[in-house]
Short mmCIF file of C-alpha atoms and ligand atoms in Angstrom, two decimals:
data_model
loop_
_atom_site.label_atom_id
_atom_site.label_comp_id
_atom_site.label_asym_id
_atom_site.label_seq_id
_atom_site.Cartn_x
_atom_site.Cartn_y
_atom_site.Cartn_z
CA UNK A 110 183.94 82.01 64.51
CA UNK A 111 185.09 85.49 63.93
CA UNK A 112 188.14 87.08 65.01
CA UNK A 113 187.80 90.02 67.26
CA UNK A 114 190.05 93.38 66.85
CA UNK A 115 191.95 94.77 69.76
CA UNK A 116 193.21 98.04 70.37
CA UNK A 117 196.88 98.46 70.65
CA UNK A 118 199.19 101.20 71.66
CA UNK A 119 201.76 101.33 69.11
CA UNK A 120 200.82 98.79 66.27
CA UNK A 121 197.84 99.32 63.35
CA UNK A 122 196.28 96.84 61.81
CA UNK A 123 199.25 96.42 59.06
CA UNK A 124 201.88 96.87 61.88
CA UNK A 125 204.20 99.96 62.76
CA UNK A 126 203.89 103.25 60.11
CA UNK A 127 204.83 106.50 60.96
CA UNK A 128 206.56 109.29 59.61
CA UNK A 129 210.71 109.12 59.06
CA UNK A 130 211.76 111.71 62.19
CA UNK A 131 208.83 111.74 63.44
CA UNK A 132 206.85 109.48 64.66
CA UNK A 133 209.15 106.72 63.96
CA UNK A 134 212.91 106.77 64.72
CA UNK A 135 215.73 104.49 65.11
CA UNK A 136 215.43 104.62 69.10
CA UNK A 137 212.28 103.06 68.83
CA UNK A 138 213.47 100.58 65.93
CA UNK A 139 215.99 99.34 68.05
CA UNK A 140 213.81 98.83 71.20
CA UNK A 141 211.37 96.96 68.92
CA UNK A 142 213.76 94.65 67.58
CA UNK A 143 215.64 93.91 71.02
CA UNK A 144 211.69 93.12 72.25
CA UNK A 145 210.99 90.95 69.38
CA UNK A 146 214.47 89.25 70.22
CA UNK A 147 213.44 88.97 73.96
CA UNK A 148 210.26 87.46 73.03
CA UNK A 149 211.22 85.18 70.08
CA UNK A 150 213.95 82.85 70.07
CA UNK A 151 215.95 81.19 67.01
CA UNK A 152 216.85 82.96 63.73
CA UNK A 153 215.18 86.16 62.39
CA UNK A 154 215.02 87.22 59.29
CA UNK A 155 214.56 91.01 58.33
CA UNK A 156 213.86 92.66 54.94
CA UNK A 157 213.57 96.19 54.07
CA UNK A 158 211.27 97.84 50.90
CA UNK A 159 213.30 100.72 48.59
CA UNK A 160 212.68 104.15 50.79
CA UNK A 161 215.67 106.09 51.59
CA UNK A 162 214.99 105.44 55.67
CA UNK A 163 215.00 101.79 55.03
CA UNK A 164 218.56 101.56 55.76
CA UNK A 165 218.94 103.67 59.35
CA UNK A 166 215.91 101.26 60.52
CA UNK A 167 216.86 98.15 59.30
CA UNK A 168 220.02 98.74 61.14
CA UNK A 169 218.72 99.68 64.16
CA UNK A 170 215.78 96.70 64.18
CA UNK A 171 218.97 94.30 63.37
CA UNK A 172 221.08 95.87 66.44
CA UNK A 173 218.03 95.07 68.55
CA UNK A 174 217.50 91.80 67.55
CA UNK A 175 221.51 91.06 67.78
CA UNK A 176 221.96 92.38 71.05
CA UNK A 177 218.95 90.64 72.63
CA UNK A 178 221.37 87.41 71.45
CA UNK A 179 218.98 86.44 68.26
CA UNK A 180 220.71 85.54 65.23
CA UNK A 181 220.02 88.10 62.35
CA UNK A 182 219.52 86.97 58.51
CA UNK A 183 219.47 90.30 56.64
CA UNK A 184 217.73 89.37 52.87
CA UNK A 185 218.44 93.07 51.79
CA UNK A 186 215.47 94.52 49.79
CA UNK A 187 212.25 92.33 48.62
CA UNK A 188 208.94 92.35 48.82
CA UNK A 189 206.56 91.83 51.98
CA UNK A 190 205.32 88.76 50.92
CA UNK A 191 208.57 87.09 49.66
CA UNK A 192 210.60 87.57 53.29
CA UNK A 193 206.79 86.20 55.02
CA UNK A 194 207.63 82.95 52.40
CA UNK A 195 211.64 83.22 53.49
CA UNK A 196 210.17 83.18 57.35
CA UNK A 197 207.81 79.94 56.84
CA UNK A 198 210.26 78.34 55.03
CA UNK A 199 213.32 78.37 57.16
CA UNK A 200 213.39 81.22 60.38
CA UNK A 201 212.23 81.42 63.31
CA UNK A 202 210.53 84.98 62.72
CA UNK A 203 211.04 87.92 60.46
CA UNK A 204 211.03 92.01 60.80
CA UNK A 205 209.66 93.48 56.89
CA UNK A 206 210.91 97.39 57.47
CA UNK A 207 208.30 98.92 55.47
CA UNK A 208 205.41 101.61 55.19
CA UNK A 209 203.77 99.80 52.10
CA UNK A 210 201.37 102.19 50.17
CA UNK A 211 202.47 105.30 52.50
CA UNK A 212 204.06 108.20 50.70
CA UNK A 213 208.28 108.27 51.07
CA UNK A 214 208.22 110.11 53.88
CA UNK A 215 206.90 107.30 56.17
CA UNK A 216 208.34 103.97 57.05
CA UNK A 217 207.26 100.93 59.40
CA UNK A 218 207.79 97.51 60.39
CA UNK A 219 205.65 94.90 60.02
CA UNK A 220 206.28 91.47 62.80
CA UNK A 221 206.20 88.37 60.80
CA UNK A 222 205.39 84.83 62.92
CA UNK A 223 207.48 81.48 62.06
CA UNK A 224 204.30 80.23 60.12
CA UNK A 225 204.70 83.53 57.67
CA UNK A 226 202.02 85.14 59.00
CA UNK A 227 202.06 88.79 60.10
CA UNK A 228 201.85 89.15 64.10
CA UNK A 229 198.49 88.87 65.59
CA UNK A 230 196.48 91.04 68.00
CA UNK A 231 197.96 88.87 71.38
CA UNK A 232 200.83 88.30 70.36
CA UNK A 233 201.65 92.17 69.15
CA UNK A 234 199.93 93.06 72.90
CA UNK A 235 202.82 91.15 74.29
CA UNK A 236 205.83 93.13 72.08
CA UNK A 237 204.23 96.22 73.14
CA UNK A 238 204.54 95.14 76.63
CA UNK A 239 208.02 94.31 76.26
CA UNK A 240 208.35 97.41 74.18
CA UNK A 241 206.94 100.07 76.84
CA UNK A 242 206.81 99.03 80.22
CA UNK A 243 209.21 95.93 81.11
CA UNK A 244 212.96 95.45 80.46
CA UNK A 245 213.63 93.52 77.54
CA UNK A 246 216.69 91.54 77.46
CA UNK A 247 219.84 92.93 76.36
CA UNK A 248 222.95 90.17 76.12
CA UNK A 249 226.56 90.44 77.32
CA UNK A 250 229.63 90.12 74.91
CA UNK A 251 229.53 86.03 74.83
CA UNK A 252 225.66 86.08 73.87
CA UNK A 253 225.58 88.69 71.11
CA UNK A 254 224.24 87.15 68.38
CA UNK A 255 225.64 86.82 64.91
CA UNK A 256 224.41 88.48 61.68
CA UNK A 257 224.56 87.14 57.64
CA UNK A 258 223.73 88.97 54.85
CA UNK A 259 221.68 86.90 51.82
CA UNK A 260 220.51 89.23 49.14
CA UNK A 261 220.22 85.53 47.03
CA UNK A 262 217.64 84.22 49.22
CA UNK A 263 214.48 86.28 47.40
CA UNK A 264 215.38 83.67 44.40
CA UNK A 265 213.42 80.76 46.44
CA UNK A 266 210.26 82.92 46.36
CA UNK A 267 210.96 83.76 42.92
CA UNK A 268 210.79 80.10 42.17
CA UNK A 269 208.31 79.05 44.73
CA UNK A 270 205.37 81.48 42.60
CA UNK A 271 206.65 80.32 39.42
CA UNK A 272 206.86 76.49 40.14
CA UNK A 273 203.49 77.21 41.01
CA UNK A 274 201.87 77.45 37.18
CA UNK A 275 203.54 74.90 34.94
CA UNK A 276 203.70 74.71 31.65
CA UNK A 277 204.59 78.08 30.45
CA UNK A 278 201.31 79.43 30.67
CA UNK A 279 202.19 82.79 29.45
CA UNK A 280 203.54 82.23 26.37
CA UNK A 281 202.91 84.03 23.34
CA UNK A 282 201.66 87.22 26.35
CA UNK A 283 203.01 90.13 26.64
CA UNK A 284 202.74 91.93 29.97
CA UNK A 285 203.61 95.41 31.40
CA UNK A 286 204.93 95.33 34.85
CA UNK A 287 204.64 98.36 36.90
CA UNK A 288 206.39 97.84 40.65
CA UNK A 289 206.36 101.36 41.20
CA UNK A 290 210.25 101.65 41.79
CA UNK A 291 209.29 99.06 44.70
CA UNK A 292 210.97 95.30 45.46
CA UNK A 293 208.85 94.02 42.98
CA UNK A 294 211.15 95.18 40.29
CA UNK A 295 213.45 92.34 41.19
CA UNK A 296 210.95 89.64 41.42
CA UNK A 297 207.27 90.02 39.59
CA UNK A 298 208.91 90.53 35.96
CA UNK A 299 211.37 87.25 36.71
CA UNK A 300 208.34 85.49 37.74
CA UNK A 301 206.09 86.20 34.47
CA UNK A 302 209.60 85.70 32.42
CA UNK A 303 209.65 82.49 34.46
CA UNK A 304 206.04 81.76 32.81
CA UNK A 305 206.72 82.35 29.76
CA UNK A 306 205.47 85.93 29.13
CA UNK A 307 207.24 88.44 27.34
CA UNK A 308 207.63 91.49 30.07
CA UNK A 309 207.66 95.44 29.29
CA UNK A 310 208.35 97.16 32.66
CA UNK A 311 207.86 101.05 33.90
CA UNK A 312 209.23 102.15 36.77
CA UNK A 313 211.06 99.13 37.16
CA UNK A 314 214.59 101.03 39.49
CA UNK A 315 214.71 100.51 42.77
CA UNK A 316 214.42 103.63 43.96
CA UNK A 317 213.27 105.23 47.31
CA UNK A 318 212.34 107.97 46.04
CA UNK A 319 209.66 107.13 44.25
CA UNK A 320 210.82 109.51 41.09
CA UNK A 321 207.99 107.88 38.87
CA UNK A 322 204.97 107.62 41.11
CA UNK A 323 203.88 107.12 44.69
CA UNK A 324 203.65 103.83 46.55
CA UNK A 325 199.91 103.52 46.43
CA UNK A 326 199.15 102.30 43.08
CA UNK A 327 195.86 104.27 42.23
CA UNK A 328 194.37 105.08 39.06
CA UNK A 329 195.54 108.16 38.42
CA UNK A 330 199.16 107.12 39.33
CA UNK A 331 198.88 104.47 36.63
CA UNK A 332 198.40 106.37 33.64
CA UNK A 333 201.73 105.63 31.95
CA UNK A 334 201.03 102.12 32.95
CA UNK A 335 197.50 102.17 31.05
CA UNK A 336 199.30 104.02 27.88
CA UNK A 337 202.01 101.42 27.69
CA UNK A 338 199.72 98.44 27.82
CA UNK A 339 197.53 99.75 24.89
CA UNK A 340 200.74 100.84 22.41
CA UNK A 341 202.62 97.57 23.31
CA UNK A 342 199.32 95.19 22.59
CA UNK A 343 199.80 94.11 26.28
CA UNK A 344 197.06 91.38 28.08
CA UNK A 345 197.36 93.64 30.96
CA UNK A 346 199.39 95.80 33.06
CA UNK A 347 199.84 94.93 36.55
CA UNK A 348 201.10 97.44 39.63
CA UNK A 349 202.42 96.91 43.33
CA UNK A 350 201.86 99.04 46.18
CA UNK A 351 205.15 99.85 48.06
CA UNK A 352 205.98 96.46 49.06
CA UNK A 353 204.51 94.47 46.97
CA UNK A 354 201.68 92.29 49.26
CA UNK A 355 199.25 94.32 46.67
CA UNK A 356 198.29 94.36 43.07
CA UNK A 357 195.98 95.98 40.90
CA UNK A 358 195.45 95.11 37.63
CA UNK A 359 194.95 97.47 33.87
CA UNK A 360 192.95 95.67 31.35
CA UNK A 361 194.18 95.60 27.27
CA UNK A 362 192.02 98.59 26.74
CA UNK A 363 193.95 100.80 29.30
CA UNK A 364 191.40 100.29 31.66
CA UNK A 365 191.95 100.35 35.38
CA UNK A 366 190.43 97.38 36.71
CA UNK A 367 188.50 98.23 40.38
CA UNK A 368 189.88 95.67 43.21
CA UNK A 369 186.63 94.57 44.18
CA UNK A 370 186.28 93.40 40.51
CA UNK A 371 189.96 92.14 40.47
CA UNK A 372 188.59 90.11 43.53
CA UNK A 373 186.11 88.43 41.71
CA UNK A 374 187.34 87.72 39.04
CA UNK A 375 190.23 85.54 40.84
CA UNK A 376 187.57 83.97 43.21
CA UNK A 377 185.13 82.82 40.07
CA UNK A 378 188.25 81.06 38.69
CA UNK A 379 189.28 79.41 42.09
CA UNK A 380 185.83 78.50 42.36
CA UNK A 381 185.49 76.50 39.15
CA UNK A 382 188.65 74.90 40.05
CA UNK A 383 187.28 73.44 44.01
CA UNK A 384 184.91 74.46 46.20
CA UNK A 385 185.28 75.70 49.37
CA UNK A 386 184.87 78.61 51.76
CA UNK A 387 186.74 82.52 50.55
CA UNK A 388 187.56 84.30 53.57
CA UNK A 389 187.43 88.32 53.62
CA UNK A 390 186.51 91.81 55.37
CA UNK A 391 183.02 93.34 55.63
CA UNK A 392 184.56 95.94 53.85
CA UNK A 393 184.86 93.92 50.58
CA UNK A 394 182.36 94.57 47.63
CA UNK A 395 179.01 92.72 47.53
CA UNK A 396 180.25 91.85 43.73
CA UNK A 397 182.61 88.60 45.73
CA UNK A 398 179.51 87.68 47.73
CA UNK A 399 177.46 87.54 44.40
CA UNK A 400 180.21 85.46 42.57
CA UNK A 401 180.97 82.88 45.12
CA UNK A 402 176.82 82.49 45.76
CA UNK A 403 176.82 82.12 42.04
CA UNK A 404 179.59 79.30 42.06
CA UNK A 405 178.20 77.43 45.39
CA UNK A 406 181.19 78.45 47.34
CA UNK A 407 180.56 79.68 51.21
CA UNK A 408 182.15 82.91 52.08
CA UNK A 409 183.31 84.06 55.74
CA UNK A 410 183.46 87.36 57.02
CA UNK A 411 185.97 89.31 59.45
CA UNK A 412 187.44 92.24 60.59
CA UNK A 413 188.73 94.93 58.24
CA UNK A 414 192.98 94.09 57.61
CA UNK A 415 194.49 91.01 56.23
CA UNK A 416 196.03 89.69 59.22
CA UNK A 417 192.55 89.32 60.45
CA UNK A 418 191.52 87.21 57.01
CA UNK A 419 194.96 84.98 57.77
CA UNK A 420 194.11 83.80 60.65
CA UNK A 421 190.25 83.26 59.93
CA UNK A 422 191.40 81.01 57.16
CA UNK A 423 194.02 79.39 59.47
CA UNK A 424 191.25 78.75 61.94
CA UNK A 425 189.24 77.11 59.45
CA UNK A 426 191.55 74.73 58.09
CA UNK A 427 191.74 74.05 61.64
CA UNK A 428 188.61 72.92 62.26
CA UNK A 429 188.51 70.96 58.65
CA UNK A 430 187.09 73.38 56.29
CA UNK A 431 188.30 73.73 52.93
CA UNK A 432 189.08 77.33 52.07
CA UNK A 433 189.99 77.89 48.83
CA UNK A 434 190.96 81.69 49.08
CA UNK A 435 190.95 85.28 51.00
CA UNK A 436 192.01 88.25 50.36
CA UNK A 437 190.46 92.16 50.46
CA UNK A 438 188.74 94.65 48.15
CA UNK A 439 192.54 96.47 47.91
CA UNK A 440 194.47 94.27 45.96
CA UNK A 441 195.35 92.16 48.70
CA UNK A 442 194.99 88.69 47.66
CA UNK A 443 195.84 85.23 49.83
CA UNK A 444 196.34 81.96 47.84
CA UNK A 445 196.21 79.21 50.70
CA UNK A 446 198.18 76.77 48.91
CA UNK A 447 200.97 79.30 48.33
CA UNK A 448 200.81 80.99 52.03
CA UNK A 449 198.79 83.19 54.58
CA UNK A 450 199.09 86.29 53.85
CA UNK A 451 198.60 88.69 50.64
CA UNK A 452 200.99 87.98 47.45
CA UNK A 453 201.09 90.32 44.91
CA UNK A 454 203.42 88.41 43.09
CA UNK A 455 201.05 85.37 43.19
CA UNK A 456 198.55 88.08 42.16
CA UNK A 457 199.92 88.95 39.41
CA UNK A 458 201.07 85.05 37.80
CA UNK A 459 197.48 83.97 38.91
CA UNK A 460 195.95 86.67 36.46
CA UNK A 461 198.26 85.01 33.87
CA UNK A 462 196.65 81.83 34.41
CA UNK A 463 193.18 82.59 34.19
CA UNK A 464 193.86 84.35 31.13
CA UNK A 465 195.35 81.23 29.67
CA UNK A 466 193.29 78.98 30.99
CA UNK A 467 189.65 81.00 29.88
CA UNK A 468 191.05 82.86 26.62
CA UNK A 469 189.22 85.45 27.63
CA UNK A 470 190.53 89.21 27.69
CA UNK A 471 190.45 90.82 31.01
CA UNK A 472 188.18 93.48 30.19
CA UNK A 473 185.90 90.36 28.88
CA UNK A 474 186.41 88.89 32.25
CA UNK A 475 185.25 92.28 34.54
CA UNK A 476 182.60 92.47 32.00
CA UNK A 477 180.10 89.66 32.71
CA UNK A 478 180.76 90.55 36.73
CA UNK A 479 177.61 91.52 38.24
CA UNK A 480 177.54 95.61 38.70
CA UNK A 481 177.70 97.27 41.66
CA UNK A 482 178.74 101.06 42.34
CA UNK A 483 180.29 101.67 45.44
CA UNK A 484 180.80 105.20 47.27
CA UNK A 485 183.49 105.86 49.87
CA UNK A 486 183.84 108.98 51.96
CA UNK A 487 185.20 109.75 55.04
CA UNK A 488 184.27 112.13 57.79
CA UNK A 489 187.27 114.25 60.20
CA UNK A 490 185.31 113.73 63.79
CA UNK A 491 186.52 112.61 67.24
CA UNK A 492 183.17 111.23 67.62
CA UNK A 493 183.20 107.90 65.99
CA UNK A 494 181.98 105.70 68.79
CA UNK A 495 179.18 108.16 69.61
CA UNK A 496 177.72 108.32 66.10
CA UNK A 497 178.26 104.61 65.60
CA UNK A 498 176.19 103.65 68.79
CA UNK A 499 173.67 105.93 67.88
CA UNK A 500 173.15 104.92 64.10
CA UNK A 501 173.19 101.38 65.56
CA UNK A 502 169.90 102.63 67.44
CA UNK A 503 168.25 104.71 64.24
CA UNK A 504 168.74 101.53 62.05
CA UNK A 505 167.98 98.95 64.85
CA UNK A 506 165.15 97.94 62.40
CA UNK A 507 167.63 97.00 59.43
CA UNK A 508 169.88 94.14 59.64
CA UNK A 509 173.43 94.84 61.22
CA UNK A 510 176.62 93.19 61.37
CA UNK A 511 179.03 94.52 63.91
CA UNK A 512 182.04 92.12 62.95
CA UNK A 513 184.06 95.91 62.27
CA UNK A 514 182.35 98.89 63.14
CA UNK A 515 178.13 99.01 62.06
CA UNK A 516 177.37 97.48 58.75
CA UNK A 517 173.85 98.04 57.56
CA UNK A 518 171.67 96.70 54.87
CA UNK A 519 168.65 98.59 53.54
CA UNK A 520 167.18 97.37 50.15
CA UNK A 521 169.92 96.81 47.67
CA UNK A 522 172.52 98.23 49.56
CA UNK A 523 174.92 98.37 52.49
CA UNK A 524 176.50 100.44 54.20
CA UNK A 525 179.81 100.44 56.40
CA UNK A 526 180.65 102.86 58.86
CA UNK A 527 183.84 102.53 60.76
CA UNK A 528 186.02 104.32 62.97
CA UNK A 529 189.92 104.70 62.39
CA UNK A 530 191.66 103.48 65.14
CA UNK A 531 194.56 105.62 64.61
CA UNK A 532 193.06 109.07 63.48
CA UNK A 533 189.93 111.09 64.28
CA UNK A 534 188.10 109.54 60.84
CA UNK A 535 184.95 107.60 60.21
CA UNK A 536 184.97 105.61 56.97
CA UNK A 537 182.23 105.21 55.05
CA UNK A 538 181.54 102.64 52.24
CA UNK A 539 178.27 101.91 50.52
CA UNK A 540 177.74 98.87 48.22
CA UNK A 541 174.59 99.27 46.15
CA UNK A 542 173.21 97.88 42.68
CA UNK A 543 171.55 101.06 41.82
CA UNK A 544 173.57 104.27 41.85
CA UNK A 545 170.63 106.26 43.11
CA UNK A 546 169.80 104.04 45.91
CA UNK A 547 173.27 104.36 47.29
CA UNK A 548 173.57 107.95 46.57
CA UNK A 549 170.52 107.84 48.40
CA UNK A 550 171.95 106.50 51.72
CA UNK A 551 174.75 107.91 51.75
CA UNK A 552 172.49 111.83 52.04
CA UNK A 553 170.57 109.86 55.08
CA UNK A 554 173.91 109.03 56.91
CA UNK A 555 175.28 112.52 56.43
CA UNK A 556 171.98 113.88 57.62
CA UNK A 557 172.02 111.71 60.36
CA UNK A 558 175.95 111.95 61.31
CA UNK A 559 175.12 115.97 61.17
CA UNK A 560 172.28 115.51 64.09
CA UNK A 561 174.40 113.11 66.04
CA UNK A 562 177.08 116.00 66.14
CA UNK A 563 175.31 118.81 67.06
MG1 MG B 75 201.38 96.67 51.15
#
């Protein structure tokens, strides 16, 4: 069972994005929520991350949704993953205005379902239907619907991680928190308080502007972070991306921890705990394949984006597996028995845990991981589907997986190639043990991308 992707007009695989202006405006805001209204009934809630546009759109998504006749919770600012635990708790559907790990000058929406989950392929088909060629519904003066405010209502996902890890787990830790002037600042340092670490922060003010560094948390945005954690004595330091469904992880030594590795060494720990199946992209490292071989645990592949490992997992559970976890090589980690979809927050208490719980340090922990070195590069061409067809036929002789885009094994290594489907790019990622060997394909795909070209 693997989920296939499908092409959509307006929506990526993370929803909406598009530059403030631009790309994305409040006309089109406003016809998206007044299709989501038309097409969902009941009570929606909608969220917003820090950056300065946040408020024009989540005004014009709540217009939308009011006069389509929905009823309108707004829960203010908060992370991704809090309003998705808001939605399966107690709405009807949800609208998360956010552009996540974009720079400031781009904003989004991302659809969330009653179950928490962000809006699948079919469904999103349907909205852009609505959204582009029929009428959606717009209500007279007796069916507007009405709108609430509830800024308080991010407290039940603060307690809903917490309650989570009993026991105080953190105590006697101390922890540097880096939300990266994201919603995080108002919930991942009250949720490690909650466990009973003691909590340094950095760019811990909401702020849209991003003064201290930009939404994606990358190494070299985290080097304040890394200093910090090695003059305060810190376990580790942990950052968000812009809204907080991501987190990446700085060991005691200052060292950035790669998310593959940050992958694994969650997944070993929820693999001691049960078996079951881990659900995640071709994309990911081999390093998670390795681990959960290692710890007799089955692993499932799908589609690159973390909708497409939700609903995998979902599926499943349907059919009576036992999954045990999911996530992607980014950061993005999903902790079935908290909810579907990636939880930084959850990220960043379960990292607690397995500290507590092994006594090992983290750099300990990424230590005694198998090694891997992994290259990425990606290639400006309109061609994508003509070189991926014909490196399909030059490695016909390897084994391929086509679950997203041509994934081929030679010897130690992989290789992904994939097309954007929203810019002219290819992506490239190769996954090898020895450097050389992966150094090595990667010259024989350029060679061969160059001929396909000409
Ligand atoms: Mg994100």
């Amino acid at each position: 069972m693997i989920t296939k992707k499908i092409q959509k007009r307006l929506f990526g695989t993370n929803g909406v994005r598009g530059i403030t202006g631009k790309e994305l405006t409040p006309e089109l805001v406003m016809k998206i929520g007044a299709s989501l209204g038309t097409m969902r009934k009941g009570r929606i809630a909608v969220g917003r991350d820090t950056r300065t546009s946040g408020r024009t759109y989540i005004n014009a998504i709540k217009s939308g949704l009011l006069a389509a006749g929905r009823d309108v919770v707004d829960c203010g600012i908060l992370p991704t993953p809090a309003l998705q635990y808001l939605v399966k708790e107690q709405f009807d559907g949800g609208a998360m205005i956010t552009a996540s790990h974009n720079p400031p000058e781009y904003n989004g929406i991302k659809i969330i379902e009653p179950d928490g989950t962000e809006m699948g392929d079919e469904e999103t088909l349907k909205l852009e239907r609505l959204i582009f060629d029929e009428p959606f519904s717009t209500h007279t003066w007796d069916h507007i619907g009405h709108d609430l405010n509830a800024p308080r209502l991010i407290e039940k996902y603060i307690t809903a991680v917490a309650n989570h890890f009993t026991g105080k787990p953190g105590r006697g830790m101390t922890v540097v928190v880096d939300p990266g002037s994201g919603p995080a600042c108002i919930t991942t340092p009250r949720i490690l308080s909650l466990m009973g670490c003691n909590v340094i922060t950095i760019n811990c003010i909401l702020d849209g502007t991003f003064p201290g560094r930009l939404p994606e948390p990358s190494e070299e945005g985290l080097q304040n972070l890394s200093s910090l954690v090695v003059s305060s004595g810190a376990v580790f330091g942990i950052a968000h991306d812009g809204d907080a469904d991501r987190a990446v992880f700085i060991d005691e030594k200052g060292q950035f921890v790669e998310e593959n590795q940050e992958f694994a060494v969650v997944a070993q720990h929820i693999c001691r705990q049960s078996k079951g199946t881990i659900v995640t992209p071709v994309s990911t490292g081999q390093i998670v394949e390795m681990i959960a071989k290692k710890e007799n645990c089955p692993i499932t592949f799908t589609p690159v984006g973390s909708i497409y490992v939700a609903r995998t997992m979902l599926s499943l559970i349907d059919q009576g597996e036992h999954v045990i976890f999911g996530g992607e090589g980014n950061g993005g980690l999903i902790f079935p028995d908290h909810q579907f979809c990636r939880d930084g927050g959850m990220s960043a208490a379960m990292m607690v845990l397995i500290l507590a719980s092994t006594g090992k340090k983290l750099s300990g922990l990424v230590k005694q991981l198998p090694k891997r070195h992994i290259i990425k590069d990606k290639i400006v061409t309109p061609q994508g589907e003509k070189i991926l067809e014909a490196l399909g036929v030059f490695y016909s002789q390897n084994p391929i997986d086509r679950t997203d885009g041509l994934k081929v094994f030679k010897d130690d290594s992989w290789a992904l190639i994939r097309s954007s489907g929203t810019e002219p790019i290819l992506r490239i990622i190769i996954d090898s043990e020895k450097r050389e060997t992966g150094i090595a394909f990667h010259e024989e795909l350029k060679q061969e991308i160059q001929k396909i070209v000409q």
